[in-house]
Amino acid sequence: MDIVNDTKGTYQDEEQLLKSLRKTVERVLPIAHYQEGYGRIGTTRAEDIKSLKDFQRLPLTTKEDLRKNYPFGLFAEPMENIVRLHASSGTTGKPTVVGYTRQDIILWSKIVADELKRVGVTKRDVVQIAYGYGLFTGGMGLHYGCEELGAIVVPISGGNTARQLMLMRDFGTTVLACTPSYALYLAESLEESGISRDELKLKIGIFGAEPWTEGMREEVEARLGIKAYDIYGLSEIMGPGVALECSAQQGLHIDEHFYPEILDAEGNPLPSGERGELVITSIDKEGFPVLRYRTKDLTTLHYGTCSCGHVGWTMERVSARVDDMLIIRGVNVFPSQVEEAILLEGFEPHYLLVVYRVGNLDQLEVQVEVNETTFFDEVRELEGRQDRLRKRIEDALGISVKIRLVEPKSIPRSEGKAVRVIDKRKKEG
Ligand code: DLL
Protein backbone atom coordinates (compact mmCIF):
# COMPACT_ATOMS: atom_id res chain seq x y z
CA MET A 1 0.00 0.00 0.00
CA ASP A 2 1.45 3.33 -1.13
CA ILE A 3 0.09 5.27 1.84
CA VAL A 4 2.35 7.28 4.13
CA ASN A 5 1.31 6.38 7.63
CA ASP A 6 1.77 9.69 9.37
CA THR A 7 -0.10 9.22 12.61
CA LYS A 8 0.56 5.64 13.64
CA GLY A 9 -2.92 4.59 12.67
CA THR A 10 -4.80 7.11 14.76
CA TYR A 11 -6.98 9.95 13.61
CA GLN A 12 -5.09 13.14 12.79
CA ASP A 13 -7.33 15.41 14.78
CA GLU A 14 -8.96 13.27 17.44
CA GLU A 15 -10.82 16.16 19.08
CA GLN A 16 -12.42 17.12 15.77
CA LEU A 17 -13.40 13.52 15.12
CA LEU A 18 -14.92 13.15 18.59
CA LYS A 19 -16.94 16.31 18.03
CA SER A 20 -18.35 14.85 14.81
CA LEU A 21 -19.07 11.48 16.40
CA ARG A 22 -20.83 13.15 19.33
CA LYS A 23 -23.06 14.95 16.83
CA THR A 24 -24.16 11.58 15.41
CA VAL A 25 -24.71 10.20 18.94
CA GLU A 26 -26.82 13.24 19.75
CA ARG A 27 -28.91 12.66 16.62
CA VAL A 28 -29.69 9.04 17.41
CA LEU A 29 -30.23 9.33 21.18
CA PRO A 30 -33.91 10.29 20.90
CA ILE A 31 -34.53 7.00 19.00
CA ALA A 32 -35.87 4.31 21.36
CA HIS A 33 -33.57 1.58 20.02
CA TYR A 34 -30.37 3.57 20.64
CA GLN A 35 -31.63 5.06 23.91
CA GLU A 36 -32.17 1.60 25.30
CA GLY A 37 -28.81 0.18 24.17
CA TYR A 38 -26.80 3.20 25.25
CA GLY A 39 -28.71 3.49 28.52
CA ARG A 40 -27.57 -0.02 29.40
CA ILE A 41 -23.93 1.12 29.39
CA GLY A 42 -24.71 4.41 31.11
CA THR A 43 -24.43 6.70 28.08
CA THR A 44 -27.35 9.08 28.23
CA ARG A 45 -25.83 12.20 26.71
CA ALA A 46 -23.45 12.77 23.80
CA GLU A 47 -21.03 14.50 26.19
CA ASP A 48 -20.52 11.13 27.90
CA ILE A 49 -18.31 10.23 24.94
CA LYS A 50 -15.05 11.75 26.09
CA SER A 51 -12.62 9.59 24.13
CA LEU A 52 -12.51 7.14 21.24
CA LYS A 53 -12.40 4.39 23.88
CA ASP A 54 -15.78 5.58 25.19
CA PHE A 55 -17.08 5.56 21.63
CA GLN A 56 -15.87 2.01 21.08
CA ARG A 57 -17.93 0.86 24.06
CA LEU A 58 -21.17 1.85 22.32
CA PRO A 59 -23.20 -1.15 21.16
CA LEU A 60 -22.84 -2.16 17.52
CA THR A 61 -25.75 -1.80 15.10
CA THR A 62 -26.65 -4.81 12.97
CA LYS A 63 -28.84 -5.58 9.99
CA GLU A 64 -31.09 -7.39 12.47
CA ASP A 65 -31.60 -4.11 14.39
CA LEU A 66 -32.70 -2.48 11.14
CA ARG A 67 -35.12 -5.31 10.45
CA LYS A 68 -36.57 -5.16 13.98
CA ASN A 69 -37.25 -1.48 13.48
CA TYR A 70 -38.75 -1.95 10.00
CA PRO A 71 -39.59 0.23 8.19
CA PHE A 72 -38.84 3.67 9.67
CA GLY A 73 -38.05 2.99 13.35
CA LEU A 74 -34.43 4.18 13.16
CA PHE A 75 -35.06 7.38 11.22
CA ALA A 76 -33.87 10.47 13.07
CA GLU A 77 -36.05 12.98 11.23
CA PRO A 78 -39.85 13.29 11.01
CA MET A 79 -41.22 11.74 7.81
CA GLU A 80 -42.09 15.17 6.39
CA ASN A 81 -38.35 15.86 6.12
CA ILE A 82 -37.57 12.61 4.29
CA VAL A 83 -37.46 12.97 0.49
CA ARG A 84 -36.20 9.53 -0.64
CA LEU A 85 -36.32 5.91 0.47
CA HIS A 86 -34.01 3.09 -0.64
CA ALA A 87 -34.02 -0.52 0.50
CA SER A 88 -31.66 -3.46 0.55
CA SER A 89 -31.78 -6.03 -2.18
CA GLY A 90 -32.13 -8.96 0.26
CA THR A 91 -34.23 -11.78 -1.12
CA THR A 92 -35.43 -13.20 2.18
CA GLY A 93 -37.42 -11.55 4.97
CA LYS A 94 -38.05 -7.85 5.38
CA PRO A 95 -35.76 -5.49 3.50
CA THR A 96 -33.73 -2.89 5.37
CA VAL A 97 -35.08 0.56 4.60
CA VAL A 98 -33.10 3.79 4.63
CA GLY A 99 -34.32 7.38 4.34
CA TYR A 100 -32.64 10.58 3.12
CA THR A 101 -33.41 14.23 3.77
CA ARG A 102 -32.87 16.78 1.02
CA GLN A 103 -29.58 17.70 2.70
CA ASP A 104 -28.53 14.00 2.74
CA ILE A 105 -29.05 13.80 -1.02
CA ILE A 106 -27.00 16.96 -1.51
CA LEU A 107 -24.21 15.55 0.66
CA TRP A 108 -24.26 12.14 -1.05
CA SER A 109 -24.13 13.76 -4.50
CA LYS A 110 -21.19 15.92 -3.49
CA ILE A 111 -19.28 12.97 -2.00
CA VAL A 112 -19.72 10.92 -5.19
CA ALA A 113 -18.88 13.91 -7.43
CA ASP A 114 -15.64 14.63 -5.52
CA GLU A 115 -14.61 10.99 -5.70
CA LEU A 116 -15.29 10.76 -9.43
CA LYS A 117 -13.18 13.88 -10.00
CA ARG A 118 -10.31 12.10 -8.27
CA VAL A 119 -10.26 9.41 -10.97
CA GLY A 120 -10.42 11.98 -13.76
CA VAL A 121 -14.14 12.16 -14.54
CA THR A 122 -15.06 15.67 -15.74
CA LYS A 123 -18.14 17.51 -16.97
CA ARG A 124 -17.17 16.58 -20.52
CA ASP A 125 -17.56 12.86 -19.82
CA VAL A 126 -20.52 10.76 -20.92
CA VAL A 127 -21.31 8.39 -18.08
CA GLN A 128 -23.36 5.28 -18.84
CA ILE A 129 -24.91 4.16 -15.58
CA ALA A 130 -25.66 0.45 -15.91
CA TYR A 131 -26.21 -0.12 -12.19
CA GLY A 132 -29.84 -0.91 -11.43
CA TYR A 133 -32.10 2.08 -10.76
CA GLY A 134 -34.82 1.70 -8.17
CA LEU A 135 -34.69 0.74 -4.52
CA PHE A 136 -31.05 -0.36 -5.02
CA THR A 137 -28.79 2.64 -4.36
CA GLY A 138 -26.36 1.96 -7.25
CA GLY A 139 -28.17 3.71 -10.12
CA MET A 140 -29.50 6.79 -8.35
CA GLY A 141 -26.37 7.22 -6.21
CA LEU A 142 -24.05 7.43 -9.21
CA HIS A 143 -26.65 9.43 -11.16
CA TYR A 144 -26.87 12.29 -8.67
CA GLY A 145 -23.08 12.31 -8.20
CA CYS A 146 -22.51 12.62 -11.95
CA GLU A 147 -25.11 15.35 -12.32
CA GLU A 148 -23.50 17.27 -9.45
CA LEU A 149 -20.22 17.00 -11.34
CA GLY A 150 -21.90 18.23 -14.50
CA ALA A 151 -21.14 15.11 -16.53
CA ILE A 152 -23.58 13.84 -19.16
CA VAL A 153 -25.57 11.01 -17.63
CA VAL A 154 -26.97 8.09 -19.61
CA PRO A 155 -29.37 6.53 -17.07
CA ILE A 156 -29.72 3.22 -18.88
CA SER A 157 -29.86 0.98 -15.76
CA GLY A 158 -28.83 -2.70 -15.91
CA GLY A 159 -29.62 -5.22 -18.66
CA ASN A 160 -30.44 -5.05 -22.37
CA THR A 161 -26.84 -5.68 -23.28
CA ALA A 162 -27.06 -5.20 -27.06
CA ARG A 163 -28.65 -1.78 -26.56
CA GLN A 164 -26.00 -0.86 -23.97
CA LEU A 165 -23.29 -1.48 -26.59
CA MET A 166 -25.10 0.37 -29.36
CA LEU A 167 -25.62 3.46 -27.19
CA MET A 168 -22.09 3.20 -25.84
CA ARG A 169 -20.87 3.65 -29.41
CA ASP A 170 -23.49 6.15 -30.62
CA PHE A 171 -23.40 8.42 -27.55
CA GLY A 172 -19.60 8.27 -27.23
CA THR A 173 -19.72 6.92 -23.67
CA THR A 174 -16.43 7.57 -21.88
CA VAL A 175 -17.26 6.22 -18.41
CA LEU A 176 -19.06 2.97 -17.63
CA ALA A 177 -20.53 2.40 -14.16
CA CYS A 178 -21.77 -1.12 -13.31
CA THR A 179 -20.82 -4.25 -11.39
CA PRO A 180 -17.51 -5.82 -12.44
CA SER A 181 -19.31 -9.02 -13.45
CA TYR A 182 -21.61 -7.06 -15.75
CA ALA A 183 -18.62 -5.20 -17.18
CA LEU A 184 -17.11 -8.56 -18.09
CA TYR A 185 -20.37 -9.64 -19.72
CA LEU A 186 -20.44 -6.37 -21.69
CA ALA A 187 -16.83 -6.98 -22.81
CA GLU A 188 -17.70 -10.49 -23.93
CA SER A 189 -20.81 -9.27 -25.79
CA LEU A 190 -18.81 -6.48 -27.43
CA GLU A 191 -16.41 -9.02 -28.91
CA GLU A 192 -19.37 -10.78 -30.55
CA SER A 193 -21.36 -7.68 -31.51
CA GLY A 194 -19.62 -6.54 -34.64
CA ILE A 195 -18.85 -3.22 -32.90
CA SER A 196 -15.11 -2.78 -32.74
CA ARG A 197 -13.40 -1.38 -29.65
CA ASP A 198 -11.97 1.42 -31.81
CA GLU A 199 -15.48 2.72 -32.38
CA LEU A 200 -15.85 3.31 -28.63
CA LYS A 201 -14.52 6.20 -26.56
CA LEU A 202 -14.63 4.31 -23.28
CA LYS A 203 -11.74 5.08 -20.90
CA ILE A 204 -12.91 4.65 -17.28
CA GLY A 205 -14.88 2.00 -15.38
CA ILE A 206 -16.48 2.62 -11.96
CA PHE A 207 -17.09 -0.90 -10.75
CA GLY A 208 -18.32 -2.19 -7.41
CA ALA A 209 -21.29 -3.51 -5.41
CA GLU A 210 -19.72 -6.99 -5.27
CA PRO A 211 -16.32 -8.49 -4.40
CA TRP A 212 -13.84 -8.77 -7.29
CA THR A 213 -10.17 -9.60 -7.54
CA GLU A 214 -7.13 -7.85 -8.97
CA GLY A 215 -7.08 -10.52 -11.70
CA MET A 216 -10.64 -9.62 -12.65
CA ARG A 217 -9.59 -5.95 -12.87
CA GLU A 218 -6.77 -6.83 -15.29
CA GLU A 219 -9.14 -8.90 -17.40
CA VAL A 220 -11.81 -6.19 -17.68
CA GLU A 221 -9.25 -3.41 -18.24
CA ALA A 222 -7.59 -5.34 -21.05
CA ARG A 223 -10.81 -6.37 -22.77
CA LEU A 224 -12.49 -2.97 -22.62
CA GLY A 225 -9.29 -0.91 -22.97
CA ILE A 226 -10.04 1.16 -19.86
CA LYS A 227 -8.83 1.89 -16.33
CA ALA A 228 -11.17 0.24 -13.84
CA TYR A 229 -11.72 1.69 -10.35
CA ASP A 230 -13.20 -0.03 -7.34
CA ILE A 231 -16.13 1.78 -5.68
CA TYR A 232 -17.53 0.61 -2.34
CA GLY A 233 -20.69 1.37 -0.44
CA LEU A 234 -23.78 -0.07 1.16
CA SER A 235 -27.34 1.14 1.39
CA GLU A 236 -27.38 1.11 5.20
CA ILE A 237 -24.59 3.69 5.28
CA MET A 238 -25.51 5.75 2.21
CA GLY A 239 -25.01 3.77 -0.99
CA PRO A 240 -22.13 3.87 -3.49
CA GLY A 241 -19.37 6.32 -2.63
CA VAL A 242 -18.48 5.39 0.94
CA ALA A 243 -15.06 4.83 -0.66
CA LEU A 244 -13.49 4.95 -4.12
CA GLU A 245 -9.97 4.42 -5.37
CA CYS A 246 -7.85 7.22 -6.80
CA SER A 247 -5.87 6.90 -10.03
CA ALA A 248 -3.03 5.18 -8.13
CA GLN A 249 -5.37 2.14 -7.68
CA GLN A 250 -3.77 1.45 -4.31
CA GLY A 251 -6.82 1.00 -2.13
CA LEU A 252 -10.12 2.79 -1.65
CA HIS A 253 -10.08 6.18 0.03
CA ILE A 254 -12.88 6.45 2.58
CA ASP A 255 -14.73 9.75 2.49
CA GLU A 256 -14.41 11.85 5.64
CA HIS A 257 -18.14 11.52 6.35
CA PHE A 258 -17.64 7.91 7.41
CA TYR A 259 -15.71 6.79 10.45
CA PRO A 260 -14.41 3.25 9.96
CA GLU A 261 -13.30 0.67 12.53
CA ILE A 262 -12.10 -2.90 12.10
CA LEU A 263 -13.25 -5.57 14.52
CA ASP A 264 -12.17 -9.15 15.08
CA ALA A 265 -14.65 -12.04 15.09
CA GLU A 266 -15.47 -11.37 18.78
CA GLY A 267 -16.18 -7.70 18.12
CA ASN A 268 -12.93 -6.30 19.58
CA PRO A 269 -11.26 -3.38 17.79
CA LEU A 270 -8.19 -4.25 15.70
CA PRO A 271 -5.35 -1.83 14.93
CA SER A 272 -4.89 -0.51 11.39
CA GLY A 273 -3.12 -2.95 9.11
CA GLU A 274 -5.06 -5.95 10.44
CA ARG A 275 -7.85 -7.67 8.55
CA GLY A 276 -11.30 -7.95 10.06
CA GLU A 277 -14.90 -6.82 9.79
CA LEU A 278 -15.51 -3.24 8.72
CA VAL A 279 -17.75 -1.20 11.03
CA ILE A 280 -18.89 2.27 9.94
CA THR A 281 -20.40 5.32 11.63
CA SER A 282 -21.92 8.04 9.49
CA ILE A 283 -21.05 11.67 10.13
CA ASP A 284 -23.41 14.54 9.24
CA LYS A 285 -26.19 12.30 7.96
CA GLU A 286 -29.66 13.47 8.97
CA GLY A 287 -32.46 11.10 7.94
CA PHE A 288 -30.83 7.82 8.80
CA PRO A 289 -27.67 8.30 10.81
CA VAL A 290 -26.13 5.02 11.78
CA LEU A 291 -23.69 4.26 14.55
CA ARG A 292 -21.09 1.49 14.52
CA TYR A 293 -22.83 -0.47 11.77
CA ARG A 294 -21.49 -3.99 11.21
CA THR A 295 -21.02 -4.24 7.45
CA LYS A 296 -19.98 -7.93 7.51
CA ASP A 297 -17.36 -6.96 4.90
CA LEU A 298 -13.79 -8.11 5.44
CA THR A 299 -11.00 -5.64 4.80
CA THR A 300 -7.94 -3.86 6.23
CA LEU A 301 -7.61 -0.16 7.04
CA HIS A 302 -4.61 2.15 6.68
CA TYR A 303 -4.44 5.73 7.88
CA GLY A 304 -2.28 8.28 6.12
CA THR A 305 -1.68 10.54 3.15
CA CYS A 306 -1.86 9.33 -0.44
CA SER A 307 0.07 10.86 -3.32
CA CYS A 308 -3.30 12.05 -4.73
CA GLY A 309 -3.67 14.33 -1.73
CA HIS A 310 -6.23 12.29 0.19
CA VAL A 311 -5.59 12.37 3.94
CA GLY A 312 -7.50 9.88 6.05
CA TRP A 313 -8.52 6.26 5.97
CA THR A 314 -7.92 3.97 3.01
CA MET A 315 -9.36 0.47 2.86
CA GLU A 316 -8.04 -2.47 0.92
CA ARG A 317 -10.46 -4.03 -1.56
CA VAL A 318 -13.23 -5.97 0.19
CA SER A 319 -12.14 -9.52 -0.44
CA ALA A 320 -15.33 -11.09 0.85
CA ARG A 321 -18.37 -10.80 3.07
CA VAL A 322 -18.45 -12.74 6.31
CA ASP A 323 -21.75 -14.13 5.02
CA ASP A 324 -20.15 -15.43 1.81
CA MET A 325 -17.65 -17.52 3.68
CA LEU A 326 -18.29 -21.20 3.11
CA ILE A 327 -17.20 -23.65 5.74
CA ILE A 328 -16.31 -26.84 3.92
CA ARG A 329 -15.01 -29.71 6.00
CA GLY A 330 -14.08 -27.20 8.70
CA VAL A 331 -12.09 -25.00 6.32
CA ASN A 332 -13.04 -21.39 5.52
CA VAL A 333 -13.46 -20.86 1.80
CA PHE A 334 -14.07 -17.57 -0.02
CA PRO A 335 -15.18 -17.43 -3.67
CA SER A 336 -12.48 -14.78 -4.34
CA GLN A 337 -9.75 -17.37 -3.66
CA VAL A 338 -11.19 -19.53 -6.41
CA GLU A 339 -11.53 -16.55 -8.77
CA GLU A 340 -7.85 -15.72 -8.34
CA ALA A 341 -6.77 -19.27 -9.17
CA ILE A 342 -9.05 -19.44 -12.22
CA LEU A 343 -7.56 -16.26 -13.68
CA LEU A 344 -3.99 -17.32 -12.90
CA GLU A 345 -4.57 -20.52 -14.88
CA GLY A 346 -5.77 -18.50 -17.87
CA PHE A 347 -9.47 -19.37 -17.65
CA GLU A 348 -12.14 -16.72 -17.83
CA PRO A 349 -13.78 -15.75 -14.54
CA HIS A 350 -17.13 -17.36 -15.33
CA TYR A 351 -17.47 -19.83 -12.50
CA LEU A 352 -19.80 -21.31 -9.94
CA LEU A 353 -19.04 -23.00 -6.63
CA VAL A 354 -21.44 -25.85 -5.93
CA VAL A 355 -21.33 -27.27 -2.41
CA TYR A 356 -23.13 -30.50 -1.58
CA ARG A 357 -22.94 -33.38 0.81
CA VAL A 358 -22.24 -37.02 0.13
CA GLY A 359 -23.05 -38.97 3.27
CA ASN A 360 -21.58 -36.77 5.98
CA LEU A 361 -18.86 -35.31 3.83
CA ASP A 362 -19.00 -31.85 2.25
CA GLN A 363 -17.89 -31.66 -1.37
CA LEU A 364 -16.94 -28.63 -3.40
CA GLU A 365 -17.36 -28.66 -7.14
CA VAL A 366 -15.95 -25.71 -9.05
CA GLN A 367 -17.60 -25.26 -12.43
CA VAL A 368 -15.46 -23.25 -14.83
CA GLU A 369 -16.28 -22.32 -18.36
CA VAL A 370 -13.93 -23.00 -21.21
CA ASN A 371 -14.04 -20.45 -24.01
CA GLU A 372 -14.82 -21.14 -27.66
CA THR A 373 -11.15 -21.63 -28.56
CA THR A 374 -10.27 -24.00 -25.76
CA PHE A 375 -13.49 -25.90 -26.33
CA PHE A 376 -11.98 -27.41 -29.48
CA ASP A 377 -8.59 -28.12 -27.88
CA GLU A 378 -7.24 -31.64 -27.66
CA VAL A 379 -8.89 -33.57 -24.83
CA ARG A 380 -5.44 -34.32 -23.37
CA GLU A 381 -4.56 -30.65 -23.29
CA LEU A 382 -7.84 -29.75 -21.59
CA GLU A 383 -7.34 -32.47 -19.02
CA GLY A 384 -3.90 -31.08 -18.25
CA ARG A 385 -5.27 -27.58 -17.71
CA GLN A 386 -8.10 -28.92 -15.58
CA ASP A 387 -5.60 -30.76 -13.43
CA ARG A 388 -3.39 -27.71 -13.00
CA LEU A 389 -6.40 -25.63 -11.98
CA ARG A 390 -7.49 -28.25 -9.48
CA LYS A 391 -4.03 -28.30 -7.89
CA ARG A 392 -3.88 -24.51 -7.71
CA ILE A 393 -7.31 -24.26 -6.06
CA GLU A 394 -6.52 -27.08 -3.64
CA ASP A 395 -3.27 -25.34 -2.68
CA ALA A 396 -5.12 -22.08 -2.09
CA LEU A 397 -7.99 -23.59 -0.09
CA GLY A 398 -6.35 -26.52 1.64
CA ILE A 399 -9.15 -28.96 0.74
CA SER A 400 -9.71 -31.27 -2.20
CA VAL A 401 -12.08 -30.01 -4.90
CA LYS A 402 -13.68 -31.33 -8.04
CA ILE A 403 -13.31 -29.27 -11.20
CA ARG A 404 -15.96 -29.46 -13.88
CA LEU A 405 -15.16 -27.68 -17.12
CA VAL A 406 -18.42 -26.59 -18.67
CA GLU A 407 -19.37 -25.40 -22.15
CA PRO A 408 -18.86 -21.80 -23.26
CA LYS A 409 -21.70 -19.49 -22.07
CA SER A 410 -23.34 -22.14 -19.93
CA ILE A 411 -22.91 -20.25 -16.64
CA PRO A 412 -25.59 -17.55 -16.36
CA ARG A 413 -24.26 -14.02 -16.93
CA SER A 414 -25.15 -11.35 -14.39
CA GLU A 415 -26.55 -7.92 -15.08
CA GLY A 416 -26.12 -6.88 -11.44
CA LYS A 417 -24.50 -8.68 -8.54
CA ALA A 418 -23.16 -12.07 -9.66
CA VAL A 419 -24.24 -15.30 -7.95
CA ARG A 420 -21.10 -17.36 -7.36
CA VAL A 421 -22.26 -20.03 -4.93
CA ILE A 422 -24.94 -22.70 -4.84
CA ASP A 423 -24.93 -24.31 -1.42
CA LYS A 424 -27.09 -27.40 -1.68
CA ARG A 425 -26.38 -28.33 1.95
CA LYS A 426 -28.77 -25.63 3.10
CA LYS A 427 -31.73 -27.24 1.39
CA GLU A 428 -30.65 -30.69 2.54
CA GLY A 429 -30.60 -29.30 6.13
O1 DLL B 1 -24.01 -2.44 -3.38
C1 DLL B 1 -24.02 -0.06 -3.06
C2 DLL B 1 -23.13 0.12 -4.24
C3 DLL B 1 -23.68 0.36 -5.48
C4 DLL B 1 -21.75 0.07 -4.09
C5 DLL B 1 -22.86 0.57 -6.58
C6 DLL B 1 -20.91 0.26 -5.18
C7 DLL B 1 -21.49 0.50 -6.43
P1 DLL B 1 -25.99 -2.87 -1.14
O2 DLL B 1 -26.87 -3.45 -2.18
O3 DLL B 1 -26.58 -2.43 0.16
O4 DLL B 1 -25.28 -1.56 -1.68
O5 DLL B 1 -24.83 -3.92 -0.90
C8 DLL B 1 -23.76 -3.60 -0.05
O6 DLL B 1 -22.24 -4.99 -1.35
O7 DLL B 1 -21.82 -4.64 2.18
C9 DLL B 1 -20.55 -5.38 0.23
O8 DLL B 1 -20.72 -6.69 0.72
C10 DLL B 1 -20.87 -5.36 -1.25
N1 DLL B 1 -20.03 -4.38 -1.95
C11 DLL B 1 -20.33 -3.13 -2.31
N2 DLL B 1 -19.29 -2.55 -2.97
C12 DLL B 1 -18.29 -3.48 -2.99
C13 DLL B 1 -16.96 -3.50 -3.51
C14 DLL B 1 -24.41 -1.48 -2.76
N3 DLL B 1 -16.44 -2.47 -4.17
C15 DLL B 1 -22.77 -4.73 -0.03
N4 DLL B 1 -16.23 -4.64 -3.29
C16 DLL B 1 -21.56 -4.43 0.81
C17 DLL B 1 -16.75 -5.68 -2.64
C18 DLL B 1 -18.76 -4.63 -2.32
N5 DLL B 1 -17.99 -5.73 -2.17
Coordinates of C-alpha atoms in Angstrom, one line a residue, residues 84-87 98 100 104-117 121 127-151 153-157 177-178 206 209 231-235 237-244 258:
R84 CA -36.2 9.5 -0.6
L85 CA -36.3 5.9 0.5
H86 CA -34.0 3.1 -0.6
A87 CA -34.0 -0.5 0.5
V98 CA -33.1 3.8 4.6
Y100 CA -32.6 10.6 3.1
D104 CA -28.5 14.0 2.7
I105 CA -29.1 13.8 -1.0
I106 CA -27.0 17.0 -1.5
L107 CA -24.2 15.5 0.7
W108 CA -24.3 12.1 -1.0
S109 CA -24.1 13.8 -4.5
K110 CA -21.2 15.9 -3.5
I111 CA -19.3 13.0 -2.0
V112 CA -19.7 10.9 -5.2
A113 CA -18.9 13.9 -7.4
D114 CA -15.6 14.6 -5.5
E115 CA -14.6 11.0 -5.7
L116 CA -15.3 10.8 -9.4
K117 CA -13.2 13.9 -10.0
V121 CA -14.1 12.2 -14.5
V127 CA -21.3 8.4 -18.1
Q128 CA -23.4 5.3 -18.8
I129 CA -24.9 4.2 -15.6
A130 CA -25.7 0.5 -15.9
Y131 CA -26.2 -0.1 -12.2
G132 CA -29.8 -0.9 -11.4
Y133 CA -32.1 2.1 -10.8
G134 CA -34.8 1.7 -8.2
L135 CA -34.7 0.7 -4.5
F136 CA -31.1 -0.4 -5.0
T137 CA -28.8 2.6 -4.4
G138 CA -26.4 2.0 -7.3
G139 CA -28.2 3.7 -10.1
M140 CA -29.5 6.8 -8.3
G141 CA -26.4 7.2 -6.2
L142 CA -24.1 7.4 -9.2
H143 CA -26.7 9.4 -11.2
Y144 CA -26.9 12.3 -8.7
G145 CA -23.1 12.3 -8.2
C146 CA -22.5 12.6 -12.0
E147 CA -25.1 15.4 -12.3
E148 CA -23.5 17.3 -9.4
L149 CA -20.2 17.0 -11.3
G150 CA -21.9 18.2 -14.5
A151 CA -21.1 15.1 -16.5
V153 CA -25.6 11.0 -17.6
V154 CA -27.0 8.1 -19.6
P155 CA -29.4 6.5 -17.1
I156 CA -29.7 3.2 -18.9
S157 CA -29.9 1.0 -15.8
A177 CA -20.5 2.4 -14.2
C178 CA -21.8 -1.1 -13.3
I206 CA -16.5 2.6 -12.0
A209 CA -21.3 -3.5 -5.4
I231 CA -16.1 1.8 -5.7
Y232 CA -17.5 0.6 -2.3
G233 CA -20.7 1.4 -0.4
L234 CA -23.8 -0.1 1.2
S235 CA -27.3 1.1 1.4
I237 CA -24.6 3.7 5.3
M238 CA -25.5 5.8 2.2
G239 CA -25.0 3.8 -1.0
P240 CA -22.1 3.9 -3.5
G241 CA -19.4 6.3 -2.6
V242 CA -18.5 5.4 0.9
A243 CA -15.1 4.8 -0.7
L244 CA -13.5 5.0 -4.1
F258 CA -17.6 7.9 7.4

